[in-house]
């Protein structure tokens, strides 16, 4: 019965295809390659899940920080911005860039959209407004 099946298969295949089928046997090299990629994909999934957990943790921290900022008084917020400004200046940032960055980090850059004068920005930084 098996010989009859093989003969019937041979009828439908070209000699080149038969040759390719005999070459396409499972080898140790192919098996090793499959396992390598399988293990790599498992590592990728683990890494991806860790990154997702980390990004979720970062989002929670940002939400918590935003709530803390919202509960701060203007004077406290100004002190935090001024402290960050000093840190950026010590890192070698230009004074205008350092101010923009520190105000943006603490969400005090809303005033910059309406283009207030430089004097009013300095007054706001020191809590005079």
PDB file of C-alpha atoms in Angstrom:
ATOM      1  CA  UNK A   1       0.000   0.000   0.000  1.00  0.00           C
ATOM      2  CA  UNK A   2       2.794   2.406   0.859  1.00  0.00           C
ATOM      3  CA  UNK A   3       4.607   1.661  -2.336  1.00  0.00           C
ATOM      4  CA  UNK A   4       1.463   2.481  -4.267  1.00  0.00           C
ATOM      5  CA  UNK A   5       1.163   5.803  -2.429  1.00  0.00           C
ATOM      6  CA  UNK A   6       4.758   6.675  -3.186  1.00  0.00           C
ATOM      7  CA  UNK A   7       4.233   5.841  -6.823  1.00  0.00           C
ATOM      8  CA  UNK A   8       1.151   8.048  -6.942  1.00  0.00           C
ATOM      9  CA  UNK A   9       3.096  10.928  -5.389  1.00  0.00           C
ATOM     10  CA  UNK A  10       5.875  10.443  -7.877  1.00  0.00           C
ATOM     11  CA  UNK A  11       3.375  10.862 -10.681  1.00  0.00           C
ATOM     12  CA  UNK A  12       2.563  14.434  -9.612  1.00  0.00           C
ATOM     13  CA  UNK A  13       6.051  15.693  -8.801  1.00  0.00           C
ATOM     14  CA  UNK A  14       8.730  16.811 -11.159  1.00  0.00           C
ATOM     15  CA  UNK A  15      12.156  15.197 -10.755  1.00  0.00           C
ATOM     16  CA  UNK A  16      13.519  18.518  -9.409  1.00  0.00           C
ATOM     17  CA  UNK A  17      10.813  18.590  -6.735  1.00  0.00           C
ATOM     18  CA  UNK A  18      11.590  15.036  -5.702  1.00  0.00           C
ATOM     19  CA  UNK A  19      15.239  15.999  -5.360  1.00  0.00           C
ATOM     20  CA  UNK A  20      14.342  19.009  -3.178  1.00  0.00           C
ATOM     21  CA  UNK A  21      12.133  16.843  -0.963  1.00  0.00           C
ATOM     22  CA  UNK A  22      14.914  14.383  -0.323  1.00  0.00           C
ATOM     23  CA  UNK A  23      17.271  17.269   0.579  1.00  0.00           C
ATOM     24  CA  UNK A  24      14.736  18.888   2.913  1.00  0.00           C
ATOM     25  CA  UNK A  25      15.128  16.433   5.736  1.00  0.00           C
ATOM     26  CA  UNK A  26      15.389  17.700   9.276  1.00  0.00           C
ATOM     27  CA  UNK A  27      19.010  18.242  10.179  1.00  0.00           C
ATOM     28  CA  UNK A  28      20.747  19.028  13.434  1.00  0.00           C
ATOM     29  CA  UNK A  29      21.758  22.425  12.036  1.00  0.00           C
ATOM     30  CA  UNK A  30      18.158  23.313  11.190  1.00  0.00           C
ATOM     31  CA  UNK A  31      16.995  22.139  14.601  1.00  0.00           C
ATOM     32  CA  UNK A  32      19.646  24.273  16.350  1.00  0.00           C
ATOM     33  CA  UNK A  33      18.684  27.294  14.282  1.00  0.00           C
ATOM     34  CA  UNK A  34      15.019  26.854  15.161  1.00  0.00           C
ATOM     35  CA  UNK A  35      15.766  26.583  18.889  1.00  0.00           C
ATOM     36  CA  UNK A  36      18.028  29.648  18.750  1.00  0.00           C
ATOM     37  CA  UNK A  37      15.280  31.788  17.230  1.00  0.00           C
ATOM     38  CA  UNK A  38      12.673  30.305  19.523  1.00  0.00           C
ATOM     39  CA  UNK A  39      14.736  31.230  22.607  1.00  0.00           C
ATOM     40  CA  UNK A  40      15.439  34.691  21.168  1.00  0.00           C
ATOM     41  CA  UNK A  41      11.710  35.273  20.717  1.00  0.00           C
ATOM     42  CA  UNK A  42      11.034  34.170  24.313  1.00  0.00           C
ATOM     43  CA  UNK A  43      13.665  36.640  25.550  1.00  0.00           C
ATOM     44  CA  UNK A  44      12.094  39.369  23.425  1.00  0.00           C
ATOM     45  CA  UNK A  45       8.656  38.714  24.921  1.00  0.00           C
ATOM     46  CA  UNK A  46      10.086  38.875  28.446  1.00  0.00           C
ATOM     47  CA  UNK A  47      11.910  42.117  27.659  1.00  0.00           C
ATOM     48  CA  UNK A  48       8.799  43.604  26.062  1.00  0.00           C
ATOM     49  CA  UNK A  49       6.678  42.754  29.107  1.00  0.00           C
ATOM     50  CA  UNK A  50       9.264  44.303  31.435  1.00  0.00           C
ATOM     51  CA  UNK A  51       9.361  47.459  29.318  1.00  0.00           C
ATOM     52  CA  UNK A  52       5.563  47.673  29.391  1.00  0.00           C
ATOM     53  CA  UNK A  53       5.564  47.281  33.179  1.00  0.00           C
ATOM     54  CA  UNK A  54       8.289  49.929  33.482  1.00  0.00           C
ATOM     55  CA  UNK A  55       6.413  52.370  31.247  1.00  0.00           C
ATOM     56  CA  UNK A  56       3.240  51.810  33.280  1.00  0.00           C
ATOM     57  CA  UNK A  57       5.222  52.506  36.454  1.00  0.00           C
ATOM     58  CA  UNK A  58       6.618  55.700  34.902  1.00  0.00           C
ATOM     59  CA  UNK A  59       3.106  56.822  33.936  1.00  0.00           C
ATOM     60  CA  UNK A  60       1.959  56.279  37.520  1.00  0.00           C
ATOM     61  CA  UNK A  61       4.923  58.288  38.822  1.00  0.00           C
ATOM     62  CA  UNK A  62       4.160  61.120  36.395  1.00  0.00           C
ATOM     63  CA  UNK A  63       0.504  61.170  37.466  1.00  0.00           C
ATOM     64  CA  UNK A  64       1.585  61.237  41.101  1.00  0.00           C
ATOM     65  CA  UNK A  65       4.051  64.075  40.419  1.00  0.00           C
ATOM     66  CA  UNK A  66       1.375  66.034  38.536  1.00  0.00           C
ATOM     67  CA  UNK A  67      -0.997  65.676  41.482  1.00  0.00           C
ATOM     68  CA  UNK A  68       1.765  66.866  43.815  1.00  0.00           C
ATOM     69  CA  UNK A  69       2.460  69.861  41.559  1.00  0.00           C
ATOM     70  CA  UNK A  70      -1.231  70.728  41.465  1.00  0.00           C
ATOM     71  CA  UNK A  71      -1.378  70.772  45.245  1.00  0.00           C
ATOM     72  CA  UNK A  72       1.689  73.047  45.596  1.00  0.00           C
ATOM     73  CA  UNK A  73       1.301  76.692  46.371  1.00  0.00           C
ATOM     74  CA  UNK A  74       2.739  79.143  43.843  1.00  0.00           C
ATOM     75  CA  UNK A  75       5.634  79.946  46.197  1.00  0.00           C
ATOM     76  CA  UNK A  76       6.541  76.275  46.631  1.00  0.00           C
ATOM     77  CA  UNK A  77       6.332  75.708  42.901  1.00  0.00           C
ATOM     78  CA  UNK A  78       8.540  78.723  42.266  1.00  0.00           C
ATOM     79  CA  UNK A  79      11.155  77.373  44.690  1.00  0.00           C
ATOM     80  CA  UNK A  80      11.166  74.009  42.903  1.00  0.00           C
ATOM     81  CA  UNK A  81      11.531  75.680  39.507  1.00  0.00           C
ATOM     82  CA  UNK A  82      14.336  77.906  40.780  1.00  0.00           C
ATOM     83  CA  UNK A  83      16.142  74.880  42.222  1.00  0.00           C
ATOM     84  CA  UNK A  84      15.881  73.038  38.906  1.00  0.00           C
ATOM     85  CA  UNK A  85      17.057  76.176  37.091  1.00  0.00           C
ATOM     86  CA  UNK A  86      20.184  76.284  39.282  1.00  0.00           C
ATOM     87  CA  UNK A  87      20.865  72.592  38.600  1.00  0.00           C
ATOM     88  CA  UNK A  88      20.628  73.164  34.857  1.00  0.00           C
ATOM     89  CA  UNK A  89      22.920  76.197  35.078  1.00  0.00           C
ATOM     90  CA  UNK A  90      25.498  74.103  36.961  1.00  0.00           C
ATOM     91  CA  UNK A  91      25.288  71.538  34.161  1.00  0.00           C
ATOM     92  CA  UNK A  92      26.324  74.316  31.771  1.00  0.00           C
ATOM     93  CA  UNK A  93      23.016  75.225  30.142  1.00  0.00           C
ATOM     94  CA  UNK A  94      22.456  78.751  28.846  1.00  0.00           C
ATOM     95  CA  UNK A  95      20.367  80.806  31.287  1.00  0.00           C
ATOM     96  CA  UNK A  96      17.411  81.266  28.913  1.00  0.00           C
ATOM     97  CA  UNK A  97      17.421  77.577  27.951  1.00  0.00           C
ATOM     98  CA  UNK A  98      17.701  76.518  31.578  1.00  0.00           C
ATOM     99  CA  UNK A  99      14.716  78.691  32.499  1.00  0.00           C
ATOM    100  CA  UNK A 100      12.612  77.354  29.622  1.00  0.00           C
ATOM    101  CA  UNK A 101      13.463  73.757  30.494  1.00  0.00           C
ATOM    102  CA  UNK A 102      12.815  74.149  34.216  1.00  0.00           C
ATOM    103  CA  UNK A 103       9.497  75.943  33.627  1.00  0.00           C
ATOM    104  CA  UNK A 104       8.425  73.336  31.063  1.00  0.00           C
ATOM    105  CA  UNK A 105       9.291  70.448  33.409  1.00  0.00           C
ATOM    106  CA  UNK A 106       7.059  71.876  36.114  1.00  0.00           C
ATOM    107  CA  UNK A 107       4.282  72.932  33.763  1.00  0.00           C
ATOM    108  CA  UNK A 108       4.815  76.648  34.324  1.00  0.00           C
ATOM    109  CA  UNK A 109       5.313  77.359  30.637  1.00  0.00           C
ATOM    110  CA  UNK A 110       1.628  78.160  30.063  1.00  0.00           C
ATOM    111  CA  UNK A 111       2.425  81.863  30.313  1.00  0.00           C
ATOM    112  CA  UNK A 112       4.934  81.596  27.462  1.00  0.00           C
ATOM    113  CA  UNK A 113       2.185  80.737  24.980  1.00  0.00           C
ATOM    114  CA  UNK A 114       0.574  84.166  25.431  1.00  0.00           C
ATOM    115  CA  UNK A 115       4.000  85.898  25.134  1.00  0.00           C
ATOM    116  CA  UNK A 116       4.162  87.916  28.363  1.00  0.00           C
ATOM    117  CA  UNK A 117       7.061  90.278  28.878  1.00  0.00           C
ATOM    118  CA  UNK A 118      10.345  89.073  30.300  1.00  0.00           C
ATOM    119  CA  UNK A 119       9.744  91.190  33.410  1.00  0.00           C
ATOM    120  CA  UNK A 120       6.448  89.481  34.175  1.00  0.00           C
ATOM    121  CA  UNK A 121       8.092  86.088  33.727  1.00  0.00           C
ATOM    122  CA  UNK A 122      10.814  86.965  36.239  1.00  0.00           C
ATOM    123  CA  UNK A 123       8.180  88.314  38.643  1.00  0.00           C
ATOM    124  CA  UNK A 124       6.215  85.072  38.289  1.00  0.00           C
ATOM    125  CA  UNK A 125       9.355  83.059  38.963  1.00  0.00           C
ATOM    126  CA  UNK A 126       9.882  84.888  42.250  1.00  0.00           C
ATOM    127  CA  UNK A 127       6.218  84.630  43.241  1.00  0.00           C
ATOM    128  CA  UNK A 128       5.395  88.302  42.815  1.00  0.00           C
ATOM    129  CA  UNK A 129       2.321  87.684  40.672  1.00  0.00           C
TER     130      UNK A 129
END
